[in-house]
Structure formats: C-alpha cells, structure tokens
PDB file of C-alpha atoms in Angstrom:
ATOM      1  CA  UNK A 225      97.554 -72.807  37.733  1.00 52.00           C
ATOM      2  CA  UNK A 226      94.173 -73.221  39.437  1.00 55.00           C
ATOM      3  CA  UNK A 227      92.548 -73.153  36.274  1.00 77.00           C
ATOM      4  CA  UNK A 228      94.526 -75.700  35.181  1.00 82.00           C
ATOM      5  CA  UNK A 229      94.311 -77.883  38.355  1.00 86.00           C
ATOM      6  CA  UNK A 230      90.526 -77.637  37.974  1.00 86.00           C
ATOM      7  CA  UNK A 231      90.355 -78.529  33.720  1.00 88.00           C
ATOM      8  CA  UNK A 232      92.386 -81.579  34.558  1.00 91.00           C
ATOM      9  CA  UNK A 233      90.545 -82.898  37.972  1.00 91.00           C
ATOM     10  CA  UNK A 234      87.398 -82.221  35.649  1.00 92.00           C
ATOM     11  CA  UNK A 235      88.496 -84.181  32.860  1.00 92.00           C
ATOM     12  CA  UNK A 236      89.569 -87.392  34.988  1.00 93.00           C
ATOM     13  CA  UNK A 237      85.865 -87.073  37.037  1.00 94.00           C
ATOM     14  CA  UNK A 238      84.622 -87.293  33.132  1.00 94.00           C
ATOM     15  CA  UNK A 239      86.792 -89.806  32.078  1.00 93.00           C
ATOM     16  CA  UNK A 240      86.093 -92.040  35.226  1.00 94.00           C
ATOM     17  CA  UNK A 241      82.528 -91.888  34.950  1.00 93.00           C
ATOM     18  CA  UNK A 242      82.529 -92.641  31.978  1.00 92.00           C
ATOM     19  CA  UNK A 243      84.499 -96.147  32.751  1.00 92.00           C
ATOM     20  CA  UNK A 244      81.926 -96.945  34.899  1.00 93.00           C
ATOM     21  CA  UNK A 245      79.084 -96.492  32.428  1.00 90.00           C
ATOM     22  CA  UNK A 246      80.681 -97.989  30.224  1.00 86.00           C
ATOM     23  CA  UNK A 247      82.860-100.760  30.971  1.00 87.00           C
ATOM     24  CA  UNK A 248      83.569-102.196  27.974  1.00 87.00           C
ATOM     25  CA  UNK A 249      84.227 -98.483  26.086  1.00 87.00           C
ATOM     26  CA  UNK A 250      87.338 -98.500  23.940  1.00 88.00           C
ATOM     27  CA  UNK A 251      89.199 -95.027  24.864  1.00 85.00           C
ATOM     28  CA  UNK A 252      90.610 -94.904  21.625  1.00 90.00           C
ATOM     29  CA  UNK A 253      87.272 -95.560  19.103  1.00 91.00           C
ATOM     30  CA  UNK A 254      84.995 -93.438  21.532  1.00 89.00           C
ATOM     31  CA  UNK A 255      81.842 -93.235  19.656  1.00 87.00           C
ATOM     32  CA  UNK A 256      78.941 -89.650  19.659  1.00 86.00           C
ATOM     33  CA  UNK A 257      77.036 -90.697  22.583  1.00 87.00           C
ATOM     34  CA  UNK A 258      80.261 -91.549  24.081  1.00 90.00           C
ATOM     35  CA  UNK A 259      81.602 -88.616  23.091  1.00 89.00           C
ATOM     36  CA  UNK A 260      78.543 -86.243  24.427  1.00 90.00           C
ATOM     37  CA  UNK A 261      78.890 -88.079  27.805  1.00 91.00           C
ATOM     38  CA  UNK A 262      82.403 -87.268  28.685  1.00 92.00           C
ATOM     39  CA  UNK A 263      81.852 -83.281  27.264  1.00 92.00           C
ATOM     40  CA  UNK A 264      78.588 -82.976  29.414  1.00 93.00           C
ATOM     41  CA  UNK A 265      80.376 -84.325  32.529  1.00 94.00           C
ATOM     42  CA  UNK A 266      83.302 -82.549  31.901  1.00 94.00           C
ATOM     43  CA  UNK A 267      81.672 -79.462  31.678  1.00 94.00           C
ATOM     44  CA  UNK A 268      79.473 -80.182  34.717  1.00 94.00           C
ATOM     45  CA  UNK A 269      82.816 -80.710  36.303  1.00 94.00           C
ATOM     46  CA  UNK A 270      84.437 -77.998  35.539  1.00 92.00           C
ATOM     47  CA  UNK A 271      81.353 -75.363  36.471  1.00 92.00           C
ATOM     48  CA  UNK A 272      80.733 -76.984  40.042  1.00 90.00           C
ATOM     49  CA  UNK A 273      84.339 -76.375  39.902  1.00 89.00           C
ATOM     50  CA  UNK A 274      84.073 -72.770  39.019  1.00 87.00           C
ATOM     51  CA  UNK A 275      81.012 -73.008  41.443  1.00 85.00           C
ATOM     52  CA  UNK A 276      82.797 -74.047  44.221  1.00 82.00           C
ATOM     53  CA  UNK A 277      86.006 -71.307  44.408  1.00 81.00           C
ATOM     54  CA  UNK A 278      83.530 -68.417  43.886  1.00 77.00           C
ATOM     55  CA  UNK A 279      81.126 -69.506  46.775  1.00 75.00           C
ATOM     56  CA  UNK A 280      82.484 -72.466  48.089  1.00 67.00           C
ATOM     57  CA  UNK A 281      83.698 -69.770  51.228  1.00 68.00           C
ATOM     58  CA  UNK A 282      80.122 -69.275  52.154  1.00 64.00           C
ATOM     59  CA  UNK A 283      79.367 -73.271  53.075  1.00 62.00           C
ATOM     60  CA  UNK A 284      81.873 -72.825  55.689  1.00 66.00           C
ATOM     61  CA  UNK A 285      81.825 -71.760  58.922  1.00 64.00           C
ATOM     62  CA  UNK A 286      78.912 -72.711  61.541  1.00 68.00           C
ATOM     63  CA  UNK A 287      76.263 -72.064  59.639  1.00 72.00           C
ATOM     64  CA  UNK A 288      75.328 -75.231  58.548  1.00 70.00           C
ATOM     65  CA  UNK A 289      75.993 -78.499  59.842  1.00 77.00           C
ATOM     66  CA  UNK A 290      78.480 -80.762  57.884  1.00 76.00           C
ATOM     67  CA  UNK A 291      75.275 -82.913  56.371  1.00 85.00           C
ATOM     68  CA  UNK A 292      73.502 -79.786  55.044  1.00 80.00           C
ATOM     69  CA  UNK A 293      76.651 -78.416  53.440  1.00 79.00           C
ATOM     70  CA  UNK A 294      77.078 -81.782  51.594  1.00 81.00           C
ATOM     71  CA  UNK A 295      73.139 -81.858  50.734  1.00 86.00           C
ATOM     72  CA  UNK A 296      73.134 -78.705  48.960  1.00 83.00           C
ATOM     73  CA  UNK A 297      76.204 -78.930  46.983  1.00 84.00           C
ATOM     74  CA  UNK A 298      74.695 -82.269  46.129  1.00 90.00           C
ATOM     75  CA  UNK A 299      71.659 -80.056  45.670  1.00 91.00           C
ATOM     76  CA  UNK A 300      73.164 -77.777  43.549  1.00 88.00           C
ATOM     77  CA  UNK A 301      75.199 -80.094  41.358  1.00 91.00           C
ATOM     78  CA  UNK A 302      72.880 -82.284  40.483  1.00 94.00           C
ATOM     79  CA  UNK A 303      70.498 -78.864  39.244  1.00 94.00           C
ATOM     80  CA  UNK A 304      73.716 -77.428  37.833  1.00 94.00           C
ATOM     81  CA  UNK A 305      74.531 -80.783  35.348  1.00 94.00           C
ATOM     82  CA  UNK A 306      70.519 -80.987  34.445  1.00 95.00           C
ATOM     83  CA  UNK A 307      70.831 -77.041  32.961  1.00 94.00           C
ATOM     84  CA  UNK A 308      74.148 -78.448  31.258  1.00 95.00           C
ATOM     85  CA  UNK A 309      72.571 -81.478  30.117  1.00 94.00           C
ATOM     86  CA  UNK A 310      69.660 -79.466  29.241  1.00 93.00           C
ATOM     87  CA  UNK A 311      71.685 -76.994  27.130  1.00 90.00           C
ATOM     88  CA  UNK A 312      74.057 -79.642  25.194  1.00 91.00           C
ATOM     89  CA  UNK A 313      70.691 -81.676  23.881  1.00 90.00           C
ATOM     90  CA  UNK A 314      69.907 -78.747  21.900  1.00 85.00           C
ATOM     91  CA  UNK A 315      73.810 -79.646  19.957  1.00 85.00           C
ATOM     92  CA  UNK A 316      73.258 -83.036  20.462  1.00 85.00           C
ATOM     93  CA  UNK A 317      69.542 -83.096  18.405  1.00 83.00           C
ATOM     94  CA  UNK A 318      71.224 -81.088  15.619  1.00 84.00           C
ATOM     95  CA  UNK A 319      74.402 -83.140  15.055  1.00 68.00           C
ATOM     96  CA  UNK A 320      76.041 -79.642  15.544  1.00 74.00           C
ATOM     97  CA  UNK A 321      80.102 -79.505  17.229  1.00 77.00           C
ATOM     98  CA  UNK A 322      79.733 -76.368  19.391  1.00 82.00           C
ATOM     99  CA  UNK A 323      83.136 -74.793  19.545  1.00 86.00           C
ATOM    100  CA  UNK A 324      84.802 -73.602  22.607  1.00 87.00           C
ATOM    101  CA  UNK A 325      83.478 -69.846  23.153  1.00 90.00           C
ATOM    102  CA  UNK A 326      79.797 -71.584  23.231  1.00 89.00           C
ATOM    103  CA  UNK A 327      80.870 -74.341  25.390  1.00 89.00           C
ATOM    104  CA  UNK A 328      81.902 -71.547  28.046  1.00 89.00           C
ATOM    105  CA  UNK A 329      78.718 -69.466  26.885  1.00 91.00           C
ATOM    106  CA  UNK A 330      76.555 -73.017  28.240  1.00 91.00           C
ATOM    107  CA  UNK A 331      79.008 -72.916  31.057  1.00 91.00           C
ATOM    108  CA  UNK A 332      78.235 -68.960  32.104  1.00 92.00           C
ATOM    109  CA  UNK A 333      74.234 -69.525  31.696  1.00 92.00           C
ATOM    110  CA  UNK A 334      74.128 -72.725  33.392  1.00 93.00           C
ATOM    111  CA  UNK A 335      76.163 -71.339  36.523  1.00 91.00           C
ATOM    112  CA  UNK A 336      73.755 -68.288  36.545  1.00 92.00           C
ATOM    113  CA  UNK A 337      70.879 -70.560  36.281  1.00 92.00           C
ATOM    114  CA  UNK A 338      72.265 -72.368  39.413  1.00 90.00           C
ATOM    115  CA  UNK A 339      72.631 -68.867  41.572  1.00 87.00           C
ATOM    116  CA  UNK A 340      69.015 -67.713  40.446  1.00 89.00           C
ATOM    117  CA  UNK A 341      67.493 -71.324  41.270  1.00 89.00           C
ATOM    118  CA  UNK A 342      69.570 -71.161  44.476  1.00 83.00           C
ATOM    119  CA  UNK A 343      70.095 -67.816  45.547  1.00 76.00           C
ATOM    120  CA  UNK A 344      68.676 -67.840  48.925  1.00 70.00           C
ATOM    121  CA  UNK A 345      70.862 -70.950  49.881  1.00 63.00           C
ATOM    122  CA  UNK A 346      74.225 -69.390  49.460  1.00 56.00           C
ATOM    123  CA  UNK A 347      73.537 -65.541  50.999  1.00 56.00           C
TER     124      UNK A 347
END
C-alpha cells in the first residue's frame, strides 16, 4: 500500500510539473521531450520517495535544526534528479524505450550514488 501511495504521489508531482512547464501541453498528444520530462520527474519522485522512508528517520530528532533538515533534503534531491537526469540522457540520445527492470536499475544506482555523495550527512 505504501508503495502504491508513493507511485501515485510521484506521478501527480510529475504530472504537475509538468503543467507548469508547459502550460499549453495537451495531456492527451504528449510529445518525446514531453514524454522524457514527466518519466525523469517521476522517477526522481519516486527515489526521493524511496529515499525518504529508508532514511528519512535519521533527519529527525534534535540533531539538526528544522532549516538544515530542509537544506539537505533539498541538497540531496536536487543531486539525486541530476544522477537521474544524468542516466536517462544516455536513452534519450539513442531514441531507445528503456523498459521497466532498467528504469528501477537507474533508480537503484542513482539512490546509491546519492548515499556515496552524501554519506557523511545522514550517519
């Protein structure tokens, strides 16, 4: 059910940015770049997401104050969508769908990525 929760809160952060961007964006006759938005925020999304229940324990408490909890997950979302972004060019350059099991694959390394870049922030 979490899982779920978190796929569907993902997808409407994706969606809505992409509204903004876009204003005038039919929903219906999305086009590629269009298209490669909403999957790369989506994802991003969804691996804070994944981010977030597997640490997010460790930002509370009174070890930080309430403006340097928010900076680094700030911190580490905007590194975490750059290694996603990062990651889908090399689809996106050769016209290439990935299918689902890489998707998760770019999810995995990007989330690693974030804890190695990171790791002394969130011991």
């Amino acid at each position: 059910m979490l899982d779920e929760d978190s796929m569907k809160n993902s997808m409407a952060y994706a969606m809505s940015d992409l509204l903004e961007t876009n204003l005038d964006v039919d929903l219906l006759n999305i086009g590629d770049n269009e298209t490669w938005d909403l999957i790369e925020n989506f994802i991003s999304y969804e691996a804070s997401n994944r981010i977030e229940l597997d640490i997010g324990q460790l930002f509370e408490g009174d070890k930080l104050s309430l403006k340097d909890m928010v900076d680094r997950r700030e911190e580490m979302y905007i590194y975490l969508k750059a290694e996603i972004s990062e990651q889908l060019q090399l689809f996106k350059d050769s016209d290439i769908h990935p299918e689902v099991n890489k998707l998760n694959a770019i999810i995995q390394l990007s989330i690693e990525n974030t804890f190695f870049v990171f790791e002394e922030e969130v011991e």
